[in-house]
């Protein structure tokens, strides 16, 4: 029950990032799982994903599921760790080529 609540909370944080804000989700990638807010697994199949993510080069994009990677942890709203194992993941993402496809399912 607690694990399900944590996943829901992580999804809410990573997908919304204050929709009234004018900035994309600010994401920092860490090499240490203990530092991360979420462990993320990247899938090859869109149907498996909790979130369909579009990787942007512009921090001003403000669509749900649009991620902007920051260079500094202090600039990020979320710190993620990419895991190789789906069973360890808090969030399963699929990267899309099209910003219009970006979204998160709860």
mmCIF file of C-alpha atoms in Angstrom:
data_model
loop_
_atom_site.group_PDB
_atom_site.id
_atom_site.type_symbol
_atom_site.label_atom_id
_atom_site.label_comp_id
_atom_site.label_asym_id
_atom_site.label_seq_id
_atom_site.Cartn_x
_atom_site.Cartn_y
_atom_site.Cartn_z
ATOM 1 C CA UNK A 1 0.000 0.000 0.000
ATOM 2 C CA UNK A 2 2.790 2.423 0.907
ATOM 3 C CA UNK A 3 4.749 1.476 -2.234
ATOM 4 C CA UNK A 4 1.694 2.224 -4.402
ATOM 5 C CA UNK A 5 1.233 5.584 -2.692
ATOM 6 C CA UNK A 6 4.925 6.419 -3.268
ATOM 7 C CA UNK A 7 4.626 5.576 -6.973
ATOM 8 C CA UNK A 8 1.533 7.740 -7.301
ATOM 9 C CA UNK A 9 3.273 10.613 -5.545
ATOM 10 C CA UNK A 10 6.373 10.303 -7.738
ATOM 11 C CA UNK A 11 4.236 10.222 -10.885
ATOM 12 C CA UNK A 12 2.348 13.305 -9.766
ATOM 13 C CA UNK A 13 5.556 15.187 -9.051
ATOM 14 C CA UNK A 14 7.322 14.220 -12.262
ATOM 15 C CA UNK A 15 4.347 14.711 -14.557
ATOM 16 C CA UNK A 16 2.858 17.931 -13.320
ATOM 17 C CA UNK A 17 5.677 20.085 -11.988
ATOM 18 C CA UNK A 18 3.250 22.826 -11.180
ATOM 19 C CA UNK A 19 1.337 23.146 -14.444
ATOM 20 C CA UNK A 20 0.859 26.856 -13.809
ATOM 21 C CA UNK A 21 4.604 27.270 -14.059
ATOM 22 C CA UNK A 22 6.103 28.384 -17.352
ATOM 23 C CA UNK A 23 8.899 25.827 -17.361
ATOM 24 C CA UNK A 24 9.401 22.215 -18.371
ATOM 25 C CA UNK A 25 10.093 19.612 -15.722
ATOM 26 C CA UNK A 26 13.625 20.329 -14.534
ATOM 27 C CA UNK A 27 15.338 16.940 -14.202
ATOM 28 C CA UNK A 28 18.787 16.086 -12.860
ATOM 29 C CA UNK A 29 20.267 12.636 -13.438
ATOM 30 C CA UNK A 30 22.273 11.147 -10.589
ATOM 31 C CA UNK A 31 24.603 8.161 -10.531
ATOM 32 C CA UNK A 32 23.502 7.263 -7.008
ATOM 33 C CA UNK A 33 20.112 5.636 -6.313
ATOM 34 C CA UNK A 34 20.113 6.940 -2.748
ATOM 35 C CA UNK A 35 20.088 10.555 -4.006
ATOM 36 C CA UNK A 36 17.168 10.065 -6.379
ATOM 37 C CA UNK A 37 13.541 11.031 -5.916
ATOM 38 C CA UNK A 38 12.674 8.266 -8.382
ATOM 39 C CA UNK A 39 14.275 5.290 -10.074
ATOM 40 C CA UNK A 40 13.399 5.371 -13.755
ATOM 41 C CA UNK A 41 13.380 2.518 -16.261
ATOM 42 C CA UNK A 42 13.289 3.321 -19.976
ATOM 43 C CA UNK A 43 11.170 0.931 -22.019
ATOM 44 C CA UNK A 44 11.149 0.300 -25.760
ATOM 45 C CA UNK A 45 7.372 -0.090 -25.751
ATOM 46 C CA UNK A 46 4.951 2.791 -25.346
ATOM 47 C CA UNK A 47 2.242 0.480 -23.969
ATOM 48 C CA UNK A 48 4.427 -0.438 -20.956
ATOM 49 C CA UNK A 49 5.132 3.139 -19.916
ATOM 50 C CA UNK A 50 3.632 5.138 -17.048
ATOM 51 C CA UNK A 51 4.918 8.291 -18.727
ATOM 52 C CA UNK A 52 5.577 9.140 -22.333
ATOM 53 C CA UNK A 53 8.352 11.699 -22.157
ATOM 54 C CA UNK A 54 9.604 14.240 -24.646
ATOM 55 C CA UNK A 55 13.175 15.407 -24.083
ATOM 56 C CA UNK A 56 13.415 19.147 -24.783
ATOM 57 C CA UNK A 57 16.346 21.524 -25.148
ATOM 58 C CA UNK A 58 14.266 24.449 -23.919
ATOM 59 C CA UNK A 59 13.390 24.982 -20.272
ATOM 60 C CA UNK A 60 10.484 27.221 -21.313
ATOM 61 C CA UNK A 61 8.410 24.313 -22.742
ATOM 62 C CA UNK A 62 5.538 23.759 -20.312
ATOM 63 C CA UNK A 63 3.736 20.634 -21.434
ATOM 64 C CA UNK A 64 3.003 17.612 -19.219
ATOM 65 C CA UNK A 65 5.604 14.917 -19.845
ATOM 66 C CA UNK A 66 8.194 17.344 -21.223
ATOM 67 C CA UNK A 67 11.555 17.008 -19.467
ATOM 68 C CA UNK A 68 14.456 19.419 -19.499
ATOM 69 C CA UNK A 69 17.745 18.108 -18.116
ATOM 70 C CA UNK A 70 19.674 20.494 -15.892
ATOM 71 C CA UNK A 71 23.425 20.523 -15.373
ATOM 72 C CA UNK A 72 23.105 21.256 -11.675
ATOM 73 C CA UNK A 73 21.218 19.346 -9.005
ATOM 74 C CA UNK A 74 20.261 22.592 -7.272
ATOM 75 C CA UNK A 75 18.337 23.719 -10.391
ATOM 76 C CA UNK A 76 16.272 20.537 -10.603
ATOM 77 C CA UNK A 77 12.767 19.911 -9.323
ATOM 78 C CA UNK A 78 13.400 16.153 -9.416
ATOM 79 C CA UNK A 79 16.483 13.980 -9.197
ATOM 80 C CA UNK A 80 16.249 10.687 -11.054
ATOM 81 C CA UNK A 81 18.350 7.570 -11.308
ATOM 82 C CA UNK A 82 18.129 5.432 -14.450
ATOM 83 C CA UNK A 83 17.984 1.752 -13.575
ATOM 84 C CA UNK A 84 18.575 -1.194 -15.903
ATOM 85 C CA UNK A 85 15.931 -3.278 -14.160
ATOM 86 C CA UNK A 86 12.209 -2.739 -14.593
ATOM 87 C CA UNK A 87 11.477 -4.394 -11.237
ATOM 88 C CA UNK A 88 13.487 -1.718 -9.388
ATOM 89 C CA UNK A 89 11.789 1.206 -11.100
ATOM 90 C CA UNK A 90 9.373 3.655 -9.526
ATOM 91 C CA UNK A 91 8.569 5.051 -12.951
ATOM 92 C CA UNK A 92 8.604 3.444 -16.409
ATOM 93 C CA UNK A 93 9.105 5.916 -19.242
ATOM 94 C CA UNK A 94 9.054 5.801 -23.005
ATOM 95 C CA UNK A 95 10.781 8.586 -24.929
ATOM 96 C CA UNK A 96 8.840 9.963 -27.866
ATOM 97 C CA UNK A 97 10.035 11.994 -30.843
ATOM 98 C CA UNK A 98 6.936 14.180 -30.760
ATOM 99 C CA UNK A 99 6.085 16.690 -28.049
ATOM 100 C CA UNK A 100 2.365 16.267 -28.741
ATOM 101 C CA UNK A 101 2.573 12.607 -27.608
ATOM 102 C CA UNK A 102 4.044 13.455 -24.182
ATOM 103 C CA UNK A 103 1.814 12.573 -21.203
ATOM 104 C CA UNK A 104 1.698 10.574 -17.989
ATOM 105 C CA UNK A 105 -0.840 7.976 -16.867
ATOM 106 C CA UNK A 106 -1.661 7.391 -13.240
#
